[in-house]
mmCIF file of C-alpha atoms and ligand atoms in Angstrom:
data_model
loop_
_atom_site.group_PDB
_atom_site.id
_atom_site.type_symbol
_atom_site.label_atom_id
_atom_site.label_comp_id
_atom_site.label_asym_id
_atom_site.label_seq_id
_atom_site.Cartn_x
_atom_site.Cartn_y
_atom_site.Cartn_z
ATOM 1 C CA UNK A 1 29.519 -8.640 -24.490
ATOM 2 C CA UNK A 2 28.208 -9.640 -21.071
ATOM 3 C CA UNK A 3 26.314 -12.904 -20.861
ATOM 4 C CA UNK A 4 22.579 -12.537 -20.763
ATOM 5 C CA UNK A 5 21.273 -12.491 -17.213
ATOM 6 C CA UNK A 6 17.891 -14.140 -17.071
ATOM 7 C CA UNK A 7 15.537 -13.867 -14.121
ATOM 8 C CA UNK A 8 17.177 -15.028 -10.953
ATOM 9 C CA UNK A 9 15.433 -17.778 -9.023
ATOM 10 C CA UNK A 10 12.118 -17.071 -7.318
ATOM 11 C CA UNK A 11 11.342 -13.928 -9.275
ATOM 12 C CA UNK A 12 7.854 -15.147 -9.969
ATOM 13 C CA UNK A 13 4.760 -15.672 -7.858
ATOM 14 C CA UNK A 14 1.011 -16.141 -8.158
ATOM 15 C CA UNK A 15 0.718 -12.904 -10.166
ATOM 16 C CA UNK A 16 3.452 -13.202 -12.773
ATOM 17 C CA UNK A 17 5.420 -12.453 -14.830
ATOM 18 C CA UNK A 18 3.467 -14.021 -17.671
ATOM 19 C CA UNK A 19 6.084 -13.348 -20.342
ATOM 20 C CA UNK A 20 9.727 -12.321 -20.373
ATOM 21 C CA UNK A 21 11.093 -11.819 -23.864
ATOM 22 C CA UNK A 22 14.677 -11.090 -24.877
ATOM 23 C CA UNK A 23 15.194 -9.426 -28.222
ATOM 24 C CA UNK A 24 18.569 -9.430 -29.938
ATOM 25 C CA UNK A 25 19.441 -8.037 -33.362
ATOM 26 C CA UNK A 26 23.236 -7.980 -33.675
ATOM 27 C CA UNK A 27 23.200 -6.222 -37.041
ATOM 28 C CA UNK A 28 22.199 -2.938 -35.393
ATOM 29 C CA UNK A 29 23.305 -3.723 -31.815
ATOM 30 C CA UNK A 30 19.800 -4.069 -30.431
ATOM 31 C CA UNK A 31 19.566 -5.840 -27.088
ATOM 32 C CA UNK A 32 16.223 -5.458 -25.429
ATOM 33 C CA UNK A 33 13.926 -6.986 -22.840
ATOM 34 C CA UNK A 34 10.155 -6.961 -22.571
ATOM 35 C CA UNK A 35 8.335 -8.216 -19.493
ATOM 36 C CA UNK A 36 4.597 -8.615 -19.288
ATOM 37 C CA UNK A 37 3.785 -9.200 -15.676
ATOM 38 C CA UNK A 38 0.018 -9.572 -15.496
ATOM 39 C CA UNK A 39 -2.851 -8.764 -17.850
ATOM 40 C CA UNK A 40 -5.858 -9.879 -15.803
ATOM 41 C CA UNK A 41 -7.109 -6.275 -15.558
ATOM 42 C CA UNK A 42 -6.465 -5.625 -19.254
ATOM 43 C CA UNK A 43 -3.593 -5.004 -21.661
ATOM 44 C CA UNK A 44 -0.419 -4.076 -19.804
ATOM 45 C CA UNK A 45 0.713 -0.446 -19.895
ATOM 46 C CA UNK A 46 4.330 0.342 -19.025
ATOM 47 C CA UNK A 47 7.184 2.413 -20.356
ATOM 48 C CA UNK A 48 10.248 1.587 -22.432
ATOM 49 C CA UNK A 49 13.408 2.416 -20.533
ATOM 50 C CA UNK A 50 16.689 2.989 -22.345
ATOM 51 C CA UNK A 51 19.761 2.628 -20.155
ATOM 52 C CA UNK A 52 23.220 1.057 -20.579
ATOM 53 C CA UNK A 53 23.010 -1.031 -17.402
ATOM 54 C CA UNK A 54 19.476 -2.342 -17.717
ATOM 55 C CA UNK A 55 18.907 -5.915 -16.506
ATOM 56 C CA UNK A 56 16.076 -8.391 -16.862
ATOM 57 C CA UNK A 57 15.544 -8.340 -13.115
ATOM 58 C CA UNK A 58 15.153 -4.563 -13.155
ATOM 59 C CA UNK A 59 12.647 -4.721 -16.015
ATOM 60 C CA UNK A 60 10.647 -7.376 -14.159
ATOM 61 C CA UNK A 61 10.594 -5.303 -10.971
ATOM 62 C CA UNK A 62 9.440 -2.261 -12.914
ATOM 63 C CA UNK A 63 6.760 -4.392 -14.635
ATOM 64 C CA UNK A 64 5.465 -5.571 -11.256
ATOM 65 C CA UNK A 65 5.436 -1.960 -10.104
ATOM 66 C CA UNK A 66 3.197 -1.171 -13.073
ATOM 67 C CA UNK A 67 0.865 -4.084 -12.255
ATOM 68 C CA UNK A 68 0.383 -2.621 -8.778
ATOM 69 C CA UNK A 69 0.212 0.988 -9.932
ATOM 70 C CA UNK A 70 -2.367 0.314 -12.635
ATOM 71 C CA UNK A 71 -4.459 -1.899 -10.411
ATOM 72 C CA UNK A 72 -4.298 0.455 -7.411
ATOM 73 C CA UNK A 73 -5.360 3.297 -9.713
ATOM 74 C CA UNK A 74 -8.371 1.237 -10.800
ATOM 75 C CA UNK A 75 -7.368 1.196 -14.465
ATOM 76 C CA UNK A 76 -8.456 -1.534 -16.838
ATOM 77 C CA UNK A 77 -4.825 -2.282 -17.551
ATOM 78 C CA UNK A 78 -2.301 -4.772 -16.338
ATOM 79 C CA UNK A 79 1.404 -4.167 -15.836
ATOM 80 C CA UNK A 80 4.422 -4.551 -18.058
ATOM 81 C CA UNK A 81 7.686 -2.833 -18.825
ATOM 82 C CA UNK A 82 10.401 -3.067 -21.399
ATOM 83 C CA UNK A 83 13.823 -1.703 -22.067
ATOM 84 C CA UNK A 84 16.598 -1.299 -24.570
ATOM 85 C CA UNK A 85 20.159 -1.750 -23.334
ATOM 86 C CA UNK A 86 22.032 1.332 -24.510
ATOM 87 C CA UNK A 87 22.898 4.915 -23.673
ATOM 88 C CA UNK A 88 20.621 7.331 -25.566
ATOM 89 C CA UNK A 89 23.118 10.163 -24.940
ATOM 90 C CA UNK A 90 25.784 8.268 -26.855
ATOM 91 C CA UNK A 91 23.840 7.618 -30.071
ATOM 92 C CA UNK A 92 22.785 9.766 -33.012
ATOM 93 C CA UNK A 93 19.065 10.460 -33.548
ATOM 94 C CA UNK A 94 19.147 8.152 -36.592
ATOM 95 C CA UNK A 95 20.720 5.296 -34.585
ATOM 96 C CA UNK A 96 18.166 5.708 -31.812
ATOM 97 C CA UNK A 97 15.313 5.762 -34.318
ATOM 98 C CA UNK A 98 16.542 2.517 -35.890
ATOM 99 C CA UNK A 99 16.769 0.801 -32.489
ATOM 100 C CA UNK A 100 13.329 2.026 -31.469
ATOM 101 C CA UNK A 101 11.682 1.034 -34.769
ATOM 102 C CA UNK A 102 13.296 -2.417 -34.747
ATOM 103 C CA UNK A 103 12.292 -2.944 -31.126
ATOM 104 C CA UNK A 104 8.751 -1.824 -31.948
ATOM 105 C CA UNK A 105 8.503 -4.428 -34.719
ATOM 106 C CA UNK A 106 9.625 -7.068 -32.238
ATOM 107 C CA UNK A 107 6.790 -5.952 -29.939
ATOM 108 C CA UNK A 108 4.215 -6.300 -32.716
ATOM 109 C CA UNK A 109 3.241 -9.811 -31.663
ATOM 110 C CA UNK A 110 3.081 -8.940 -27.956
ATOM 111 C CA UNK A 111 -0.374 -7.501 -28.477
ATOM 112 C CA UNK A 112 -1.181 -7.482 -24.765
ATOM 113 C CA UNK A 113 1.487 -4.833 -24.125
ATOM 114 C CA UNK A 114 1.060 -1.088 -24.684
ATOM 115 C CA UNK A 115 4.418 0.683 -24.485
ATOM 116 C CA UNK A 116 4.956 4.247 -23.284
ATOM 117 C CA UNK A 117 7.826 6.628 -22.533
ATOM 118 C CA UNK A 118 10.200 6.163 -19.599
ATOM 119 C CA UNK A 119 13.742 7.204 -18.689
ATOM 120 C CA UNK A 120 15.718 7.562 -21.938
ATOM 121 C CA UNK A 121 12.711 7.581 -24.296
ATOM 122 C CA UNK A 122 10.377 10.381 -25.293
ATOM 123 C CA UNK A 123 7.312 11.319 -27.331
ATOM 124 C CA UNK A 124 9.274 11.282 -30.610
ATOM 125 C CA UNK A 125 10.189 7.646 -29.939
ATOM 126 C CA UNK A 126 6.524 6.927 -29.182
ATOM 127 C CA UNK A 127 5.590 8.447 -32.550
ATOM 128 C CA UNK A 128 7.993 5.986 -34.286
ATOM 129 C CA UNK A 129 6.440 3.095 -32.358
ATOM 130 C CA UNK A 130 2.954 4.219 -33.305
ATOM 131 C CA UNK A 131 4.066 4.378 -36.921
ATOM 132 C CA UNK A 132 5.368 0.790 -36.686
ATOM 133 C CA UNK A 133 2.681 -0.973 -34.643
ATOM 134 C CA UNK A 134 -0.127 1.548 -33.973
ATOM 135 C CA UNK A 135 -0.138 0.798 -30.248
ATOM 136 C CA UNK A 136 1.474 3.185 -27.744
ATOM 137 C CA UNK A 137 0.799 5.902 -25.167
ATOM 138 C CA UNK A 138 2.649 9.183 -24.706
ATOM 139 C CA UNK A 139 2.319 10.454 -28.268
ATOM 140 C CA UNK A 140 3.007 14.062 -29.271
ATOM 141 C CA UNK A 141 -0.014 16.368 -29.030
ATOM 142 C CA UNK A 142 -0.063 16.663 -32.842
ATOM 143 C CA UNK A 143 -0.886 12.923 -33.010
ATOM 144 C CA UNK A 144 -3.614 12.973 -30.373
ATOM 145 C CA UNK A 145 -1.304 12.565 -27.401
ATOM 146 C CA UNK A 146 -1.821 14.208 -24.014
ATOM 147 C CA UNK A 147 1.603 15.480 -22.909
ATOM 148 C CA UNK A 148 1.604 14.416 -19.272
ATOM 149 C CA UNK A 149 4.761 16.271 -18.273
ATOM 150 C CA UNK A 150 3.631 19.494 -19.897
ATOM 151 C CA UNK A 151 0.331 19.462 -18.003
ATOM 152 C CA UNK A 152 1.888 18.146 -14.766
ATOM 153 C CA UNK A 153 -0.322 15.031 -14.552
ATOM 154 C CA UNK A 154 1.817 13.208 -11.987
ATOM 155 C CA UNK A 155 2.290 16.299 -9.822
ATOM 156 C CA UNK A 156 -1.464 16.919 -9.838
ATOM 157 C CA UNK A 157 -2.002 13.416 -8.464
ATOM 158 C CA UNK A 158 0.662 13.981 -5.789
ATOM 159 C CA UNK A 159 -1.172 17.126 -4.720
ATOM 160 C CA UNK A 160 -4.465 15.230 -4.297
ATOM 161 C CA UNK A 161 -2.725 12.448 -2.396
ATOM 162 C CA UNK A 162 -1.495 15.123 0.039
ATOM 163 C CA UNK A 163 -4.984 16.594 0.385
ATOM 164 C CA UNK A 164 -6.334 13.201 1.489
ATOM 165 C CA UNK A 165 -3.310 12.513 3.695
ATOM 166 C CA UNK A 166 -3.774 15.733 5.686
ATOM 167 C CA UNK A 167 -6.389 14.354 8.105
ATOM 168 C CA UNK A 168 -4.317 11.209 8.667
ATOM 169 C CA UNK A 169 -1.142 13.216 9.404
ATOM 170 C CA UNK A 170 -3.152 15.127 12.017
ATOM 171 C CA UNK A 171 -3.567 11.895 13.996
ATOM 172 C CA UNK A 172 0.127 12.151 14.923
ATOM 173 C CA UNK A 173 0.577 15.907 14.461
ATOM 174 C CA UNK A 174 -2.681 17.668 15.409
ATOM 175 C CA UNK A 175 -1.384 21.094 14.336
ATOM 176 C CA UNK A 176 -0.431 19.925 10.833
ATOM 177 C CA UNK A 177 -2.136 21.817 8.039
ATOM 178 C CA UNK A 178 -1.552 21.727 4.299
ATOM 179 C CA UNK A 179 -2.677 25.344 4.098
ATOM 180 C CA UNK A 180 0.513 27.404 4.222
ATOM 181 C CA UNK A 181 2.658 24.291 4.810
ATOM 182 C CA UNK A 182 6.425 24.415 4.311
ATOM 183 C CA UNK A 183 7.374 22.203 1.362
ATOM 184 C CA UNK A 184 10.697 20.715 0.224
ATOM 185 C CA UNK A 185 11.035 19.152 -3.224
ATOM 186 C CA UNK A 186 13.878 16.814 -4.122
ATOM 187 C CA UNK A 187 14.321 16.935 -7.919
ATOM 188 C CA UNK A 188 12.980 20.092 -9.537
ATOM 189 C CA UNK A 189 12.010 18.381 -12.820
ATOM 190 C CA UNK A 190 8.841 17.316 -14.624
ATOM 191 C CA UNK A 191 7.235 16.098 -11.404
ATOM 192 C CA UNK A 192 8.799 18.462 -8.852
ATOM 193 C CA UNK A 193 8.292 21.719 -10.763
ATOM 194 C CA UNK A 194 4.515 21.473 -11.324
ATOM 195 C CA UNK A 195 4.105 20.042 -7.806
ATOM 196 C CA UNK A 196 5.509 23.303 -6.416
ATOM 197 C CA UNK A 197 2.975 25.206 -8.523
ATOM 198 C CA UNK A 198 -0.106 23.089 -7.632
ATOM 199 C CA UNK A 199 0.605 23.129 -3.892
ATOM 200 C CA UNK A 200 1.114 26.899 -3.946
ATOM 201 C CA UNK A 201 -1.945 27.518 -6.144
ATOM 202 C CA UNK A 202 -4.401 25.544 -4.005
ATOM 203 C CA UNK A 203 -2.898 25.720 -0.501
ATOM 204 C CA UNK A 204 -0.631 28.784 -0.410
ATOM 205 C CA UNK A 205 2.257 26.563 0.563
ATOM 206 C CA UNK A 206 5.760 27.951 1.065
ATOM 207 C CA UNK A 207 8.545 26.263 -0.888
ATOM 208 C CA UNK A 208 11.535 26.252 1.471
ATOM 209 C CA UNK A 209 13.911 23.945 -0.448
ATOM 210 C CA UNK A 210 14.372 22.411 -3.877
ATOM 211 C CA UNK A 211 17.194 20.350 -5.319
ATOM 212 C CA UNK A 212 18.655 18.998 -8.521
ATOM 213 C CA UNK A 213 21.836 17.065 -9.313
ATOM 214 C CA UNK A 214 23.966 20.153 -8.526
ATOM 215 C CA UNK A 215 22.653 20.850 -5.015
ATOM 216 C CA UNK A 216 19.877 22.245 -2.837
ATOM 217 C CA UNK A 217 18.602 25.801 -2.623
ATOM 218 C CA UNK A 218 17.195 26.571 0.824
ATOM 219 C CA UNK A 219 15.349 29.577 2.136
ATOM 220 C CA UNK A 220 13.205 29.131 5.269
ATOM 221 C CA UNK A 221 11.345 32.373 4.420
ATOM 222 C CA UNK A 222 10.212 30.953 1.095
ATOM 223 C CA UNK A 223 11.407 30.616 -2.487
ATOM 224 C CA UNK A 224 9.576 32.389 -5.312
ATOM 225 C CA UNK A 225 8.429 29.362 -7.362
ATOM 226 C CA UNK A 226 7.981 31.227 -10.675
ATOM 227 C CA UNK A 227 11.398 32.795 -10.350
ATOM 228 C CA UNK A 228 12.983 29.433 -9.472
ATOM 229 C CA UNK A 229 11.420 27.832 -12.557
ATOM 230 C CA UNK A 230 12.743 30.651 -14.728
ATOM 231 C CA UNK A 231 16.241 30.513 -13.213
ATOM 232 C CA UNK A 232 16.426 26.714 -13.537
ATOM 233 C CA UNK A 233 15.343 26.800 -17.186
ATOM 234 C CA UNK A 234 17.643 29.688 -18.146
ATOM 235 C CA UNK A 235 20.735 28.841 -16.104
ATOM 236 C CA UNK A 236 20.406 25.108 -15.580
ATOM 237 C CA UNK A 237 20.306 24.671 -11.796
ATOM 238 C CA UNK A 238 18.263 25.607 -8.756
ATOM 239 C CA UNK A 239 21.576 26.787 -7.250
ATOM 240 C CA UNK A 240 21.462 29.818 -9.567
ATOM 241 C CA UNK A 241 18.451 31.153 -7.624
ATOM 242 C CA UNK A 242 19.934 34.159 -5.846
ATOM 243 C CA UNK A 243 18.030 34.439 -2.540
ATOM 244 C CA UNK A 244 18.901 31.350 -0.555
ATOM 245 C CA UNK A 245 21.521 29.154 1.002
ATOM 246 C CA UNK A 246 23.305 26.749 -1.341
ATOM 247 C CA UNK A 247 23.491 23.325 0.294
ATOM 248 C CA UNK A 248 24.584 19.845 -0.830
ATOM 249 C CA UNK A 249 22.153 17.679 -2.851
ATOM 250 C CA UNK A 250 21.257 15.505 0.146
ATOM 251 C CA UNK A 251 20.303 18.483 2.365
ATOM 252 C CA UNK A 252 16.931 18.888 0.660
ATOM 253 C CA UNK A 253 15.677 15.745 2.375
ATOM 254 C CA UNK A 254 16.747 16.984 5.795
ATOM 255 C CA UNK A 255 15.530 20.601 5.973
ATOM 256 C CA UNK A 256 12.877 21.777 8.387
ATOM 257 C CA UNK A 257 9.580 21.384 6.493
ATOM 258 C CA UNK A 258 6.061 19.956 6.803
ATOM 259 C CA UNK A 259 5.799 18.129 3.481
ATOM 260 C CA UNK A 260 8.629 16.455 1.587
ATOM 261 C CA UNK A 261 8.203 15.428 -2.042
ATOM 262 C CA UNK A 262 11.048 13.194 -3.225
ATOM 263 C CA UNK A 263 10.752 13.430 -7.011
ATOM 264 C CA UNK A 264 14.185 12.501 -8.311
ATOM 265 C CA UNK A 265 15.401 8.910 -8.032
ATOM 266 C CA UNK A 266 15.063 5.610 -6.141
ATOM 267 C CA UNK A 267 16.306 5.085 -2.574
ATOM 268 C CA UNK A 268 17.010 8.772 -1.831
ATOM 269 C CA UNK A 269 15.807 8.203 1.703
ATOM 270 C CA UNK A 270 17.453 5.146 3.164
ATOM 271 C CA UNK A 271 18.734 3.686 6.409
ATOM 272 C CA UNK A 272 21.617 6.165 6.536
ATOM 273 C CA UNK A 273 19.536 9.353 6.386
ATOM 274 C CA UNK A 274 15.925 8.607 7.381
ATOM 275 C CA UNK A 275 16.640 9.807 10.908
ATOM 276 C CA UNK A 276 17.386 13.308 9.608
ATOM 277 C CA UNK A 277 14.012 13.735 7.861
ATOM 278 C CA UNK A 278 11.952 16.437 9.601
ATOM 279 C CA UNK A 279 8.846 16.427 7.403
ATOM 280 C CA UNK A 280 5.566 15.104 8.793
ATOM 281 C CA UNK A 281 4.271 13.936 5.423
ATOM 282 C CA UNK A 282 6.204 12.401 2.520
ATOM 283 C CA UNK A 283 4.403 12.268 -0.812
ATOM 284 C CA UNK A 284 6.441 9.981 -3.039
ATOM 285 C CA UNK A 285 6.667 11.548 -6.501
ATOM 286 C CA UNK A 286 9.524 9.352 -7.776
ATOM 287 C CA UNK A 287 9.351 5.570 -7.998
ATOM 288 C CA UNK A 288 10.507 3.961 -4.737
ATOM 289 C CA UNK A 289 12.320 7.067 -3.442
ATOM 290 C CA UNK A 290 12.306 5.627 0.085
ATOM 291 C CA UNK A 291 13.908 2.249 0.810
ATOM 292 C CA UNK A 292 11.340 -0.100 2.288
ATOM 293 C CA UNK A 293 13.090 -0.556 5.628
ATOM 294 C CA UNK A 294 13.579 3.203 6.022
ATOM 295 C CA UNK A 295 9.921 3.733 5.103
ATOM 296 C CA UNK A 296 8.871 1.517 8.010
ATOM 297 C CA UNK A 297 11.214 3.314 10.405
ATOM 298 C CA UNK A 298 9.737 6.647 9.308
ATOM 299 C CA UNK A 299 6.236 5.325 9.914
ATOM 300 C CA UNK A 300 7.223 4.158 13.393
ATOM 301 C CA UNK A 301 8.474 7.709 14.060
ATOM 302 C CA UNK A 302 5.074 9.157 13.067
ATOM 303 C CA UNK A 303 6.085 10.370 9.603
ATOM 304 C CA UNK A 304 3.421 9.384 7.094
ATOM 305 C CA UNK A 305 4.403 8.200 3.599
ATOM 306 C CA UNK A 306 2.017 8.046 0.683
ATOM 307 C CA UNK A 307 3.673 5.213 -1.297
ATOM 308 C CA UNK A 308 4.894 5.961 -4.799
ATOM 309 C CA UNK A 309 2.514 3.845 -6.819
ATOM 310 C CA UNK A 310 -0.461 5.427 -5.070
ATOM 311 C CA UNK A 311 0.770 9.047 -5.159
ATOM 312 C CA UNK A 312 2.466 9.162 -8.574
ATOM 313 C CA UNK A 313 -0.129 7.312 -10.667
ATOM 314 C CA UNK A 314 -1.279 10.556 -12.339
ATOM 315 C CA UNK A 315 1.029 9.937 -15.296
ATOM 316 C CA UNK A 316 -0.240 6.453 -16.107
ATOM 317 C CA UNK A 317 -3.850 7.528 -15.559
ATOM 318 C CA UNK A 318 -3.179 10.213 -18.168
ATOM 319 C CA UNK A 319 -1.649 7.585 -20.505
ATOM 320 C CA UNK A 320 -4.622 5.247 -20.091
ATOM 321 C CA UNK A 321 -7.003 8.100 -20.887
ATOM 322 C CA UNK A 322 -4.992 8.973 -23.992
ATOM 323 C CA UNK A 323 -5.156 5.339 -25.106
ATOM 324 C CA UNK A 324 -8.910 5.265 -24.538
ATOM 325 C CA UNK A 325 -9.296 8.347 -26.740
ATOM 326 C CA UNK A 326 -10.305 10.726 -23.934
ATOM 327 C CA UNK A 327 -9.782 14.455 -24.234
ATOM 328 C CA UNK A 328 -7.359 16.541 -22.222
ATOM 329 C CA UNK A 329 -10.174 18.118 -20.183
ATOM 330 C CA UNK A 330 -11.016 14.692 -18.730
ATOM 331 C CA UNK A 331 -7.513 14.129 -17.379
ATOM 332 C CA UNK A 332 -7.442 16.295 -14.242
ATOM 333 C CA UNK A 333 -10.900 15.334 -12.914
ATOM 334 C CA UNK A 334 -10.086 11.632 -13.431
ATOM 335 C CA UNK A 335 -6.709 11.908 -11.691
ATOM 336 C CA UNK A 336 -8.325 13.737 -8.783
ATOM 337 C CA UNK A 337 -11.113 11.178 -8.459
ATOM 338 C CA UNK A 338 -8.906 8.087 -8.690
ATOM 339 C CA UNK A 339 -6.026 9.288 -6.515
ATOM 340 C CA UNK A 340 -8.352 10.722 -3.887
ATOM 341 C CA UNK A 341 -10.285 7.462 -3.638
ATOM 342 C CA UNK A 342 -7.263 5.176 -3.597
ATOM 343 C CA UNK A 343 -5.160 7.242 -1.209
ATOM 344 C CA UNK A 344 -8.097 7.273 1.211
ATOM 345 C CA UNK A 345 -8.576 3.500 0.882
ATOM 346 C CA UNK A 346 -4.896 2.874 1.613
ATOM 347 C CA UNK A 347 -4.602 5.304 4.520
ATOM 348 C CA UNK A 348 -7.833 4.086 6.135
ATOM 349 C CA UNK A 349 -6.391 0.593 6.061
ATOM 350 C CA UNK A 350 -3.095 1.842 7.527
ATOM 351 C CA UNK A 351 -4.849 3.274 10.560
ATOM 352 C CA UNK A 352 -7.682 0.784 11.013
ATOM 353 C CA UNK A 353 -5.528 -2.323 10.574
ATOM 354 C CA UNK A 354 -2.267 -0.836 11.891
ATOM 355 C CA UNK A 355 -0.413 -1.617 8.672
ATOM 356 C CA UNK A 356 2.554 0.076 7.080
ATOM 357 C CA UNK A 357 1.467 2.230 4.117
ATOM 358 C CA UNK A 358 3.305 0.180 1.505
ATOM 359 C CA UNK A 359 1.900 -3.092 2.850
ATOM 360 C CA UNK A 360 -1.600 -1.608 2.776
ATOM 361 C CA UNK A 361 -1.094 -0.316 -0.772
ATOM 362 C CA UNK A 362 0.286 -3.635 -2.042
ATOM 363 C CA UNK A 363 -2.552 -5.524 -0.355
ATOM 364 C CA UNK A 364 -5.121 -3.307 -2.083
ATOM 365 C CA UNK A 365 -3.457 -3.647 -5.491
ATOM 366 C CA UNK A 366 -2.911 -7.393 -5.145
ATOM 367 C CA UNK A 367 -6.503 -8.074 -4.057
ATOM 368 C CA UNK A 368 -7.751 -6.338 -7.201
ATOM 369 C CA UNK A 369 -5.389 -8.294 -9.464
ATOM 370 C CA UNK A 370 -6.242 -11.647 -7.842
ATOM 371 C CA UNK A 371 -9.951 -10.827 -8.100
ATOM 372 C CA UNK A 372 -9.559 -10.023 -11.814
ATOM 373 C CA UNK A 373 -7.558 -13.229 -12.331
ATOM 374 C CA UNK A 374 -10.612 -15.255 -11.280
ATOM 375 C CA UNK A 375 -12.378 -14.123 -14.448
ATOM 376 C CA UNK A 376 -9.497 -14.777 -16.778
ATOM 377 C CA UNK A 377 -9.227 -17.689 -19.173
ATOM 378 C CA UNK A 378 -5.729 -18.985 -19.716
ATOM 379 C CA UNK A 379 -4.747 -18.319 -23.308
ATOM 380 C CA UNK A 380 -0.957 -18.576 -23.379
HETATM 381 P P1 LIG B 401 13.099 14.774 -14.634
HETATM 382 O O1 LIG B 401 14.330 14.243 -15.277
HETATM 383 O O2 LIG B 401 12.247 15.748 -15.367
HETATM 384 O O3 LIG B 401 13.482 15.477 -13.251
HETATM 385 C C1 LIG B 401 14.280 14.868 -12.299
HETATM 386 C C2 LIG B 401 14.973 15.974 -11.506
HETATM 387 O O4 LIG B 401 15.673 15.354 -10.444
HETATM 388 C C3 LIG B 401 15.978 16.782 -12.313
HETATM 389 O O5 LIG B 401 15.830 18.155 -11.984
HETATM 390 C C4 LIG B 401 17.324 16.261 -11.814
HETATM 391 O O6 LIG B 401 18.339 17.273 -11.840
HETATM 392 C C5 LIG B 401 16.979 15.915 -10.399
HETATM 393 N N1 LIG B 401 17.847 14.921 -9.785
HETATM 394 C C6 LIG B 401 18.396 13.806 -10.321
HETATM 395 N N2 LIG B 401 19.149 13.184 -9.406
HETATM 396 C C7 LIG B 401 19.025 13.909 -8.273
HETATM 397 C C8 LIG B 401 19.560 13.764 -6.982
HETATM 398 N N3 LIG B 401 20.360 12.774 -6.677
HETATM 399 N N4 LIG B 401 19.214 14.690 -6.047
HETATM 400 C C9 LIG B 401 18.399 15.706 -6.346
HETATM 401 N N5 LIG B 401 17.877 15.898 -7.560
HETATM 402 C C10 LIG B 401 18.209 15.009 -8.506
HETATM 403 O O7 LIG B 401 12.271 13.494 -14.170
HETATM 404 P P2 LIG B 401 10.738 13.454 -13.762
HETATM 405 O O8 LIG B 401 9.921 13.126 -14.956
HETATM 406 O O9 LIG B 401 10.431 14.657 -12.950
HETATM 407 O O10 LIG B 401 10.721 12.163 -12.866
HETATM 408 C C11 LIG B 401 11.262 12.161 -11.552
HETATM 409 C C12 LIG B 401 11.088 10.779 -10.959
HETATM 410 O O11 LIG B 401 9.707 10.464 -10.885
HETATM 411 C C13 LIG B 401 11.723 9.664 -11.760
HETATM 412 O O12 LIG B 401 12.193 8.712 -10.850
HETATM 413 C C14 LIG B 401 10.578 9.088 -12.560
HETATM 414 O O13 LIG B 401 10.791 7.731 -12.878
HETATM 415 C C15 LIG B 401 9.430 9.247 -11.582
HETATM 416 N N6 LIG B 401 8.114 9.365 -12.202
HETATM 417 C C16 LIG B 401 7.874 10.312 -13.130
HETATM 418 C C17 LIG B 401 6.614 10.416 -13.676
HETATM 419 C C18 LIG B 401 6.292 11.481 -14.695
HETATM 420 O O14 LIG B 401 5.123 11.645 -15.002
HETATM 421 N N7 LIG B 401 7.242 12.230 -15.204
HETATM 422 C C19 LIG B 401 5.582 9.542 -13.285
HETATM 423 C C20 LIG B 401 5.856 8.593 -12.283
HETATM 424 C C21 LIG B 401 7.140 8.518 -11.748
#
């Protein structure tokens, strides 16, 4: 077994992390990490990731991302994240259940942390956690959960971020219009799929490209979104859509389009390909899909990014509402209100103070956390 890698030097600052806990139960092979970054705004919400190569540093970075996301969204929740080291594809349902239940019991005393689903965990796992400790978000609908992927909560937030961004994109591209815009979506999954539907429904947009791990389907005349969804679910890949050019995975980021929604994985747009991006607006559906340096270069070229934790907060807003006992009908209006307000705040700062979007977003989130910390008694 690899030695435990604790936080490398300097991975802490005036915000956190407040707790980093390693959990080890050799009898069932459980190795897990929980990181509570900051709880000044309230109990930390953040998912449980299950991956074979998870590290403490990664969990901390994800926890900090949640601190910023929750604070920027104006939620009364701080940020945290946790993870189990293991490959969910290589274990039986019973093995996974045992790991999840044991991990949940270890979280019982970390009462300031509310776990949720993330890569490698799902609503069934959340139901086990609820059964163990009664504290979780992302439950099945039958247990009072609001299934955020089914309703497209994150995609709905991305759409509203784009609506606000439109007037700011026009500063560099006066002819830009969301109405009828050409859209490319990297990653036609739980975020990308409903995004294609919302943009088409409200703005008659034309989907010109979509990708998954197998490749990119491209048709400058437009792809029938309903048909693409059907083909992807029946045959497994966007490449099975018949009317279009089949291109490599990376091509989706480089096609001629107005709006690009990277909704697949981190660092898709980086220093080696940012120069090929033709979109005028990038709405970041995935977490950190654009490397920071590349994001700045894009901004300097007049391509506006709405940073991930501003644009993709719809999912956690949905989780926070579920935790507060809200009903499903409250989810969309709340996402619209919060994402509209916060995207505007960030983009106004970008243009009035000549800041990069991510710097403006972090400044906004950090100010709110530091303000909340003034009211907090130390109780560690
Ligand atoms: P998903 O697994 O449902 O979909 C991801 C899609 O991306 C799949 O179609 C997959 O084939 C495709 N993909 C993977 N690697 C790719 C690559 N290299 N190039 C092109 N396509 C690729 O996942 P999701 O729930 O849609 O989440 C997408 C991203 O957004 C993830 O990074 C996730 O962490 C982030 N995110 C999701 C939510 C949410 O509500 N689901 C909220 C915030 C952030």
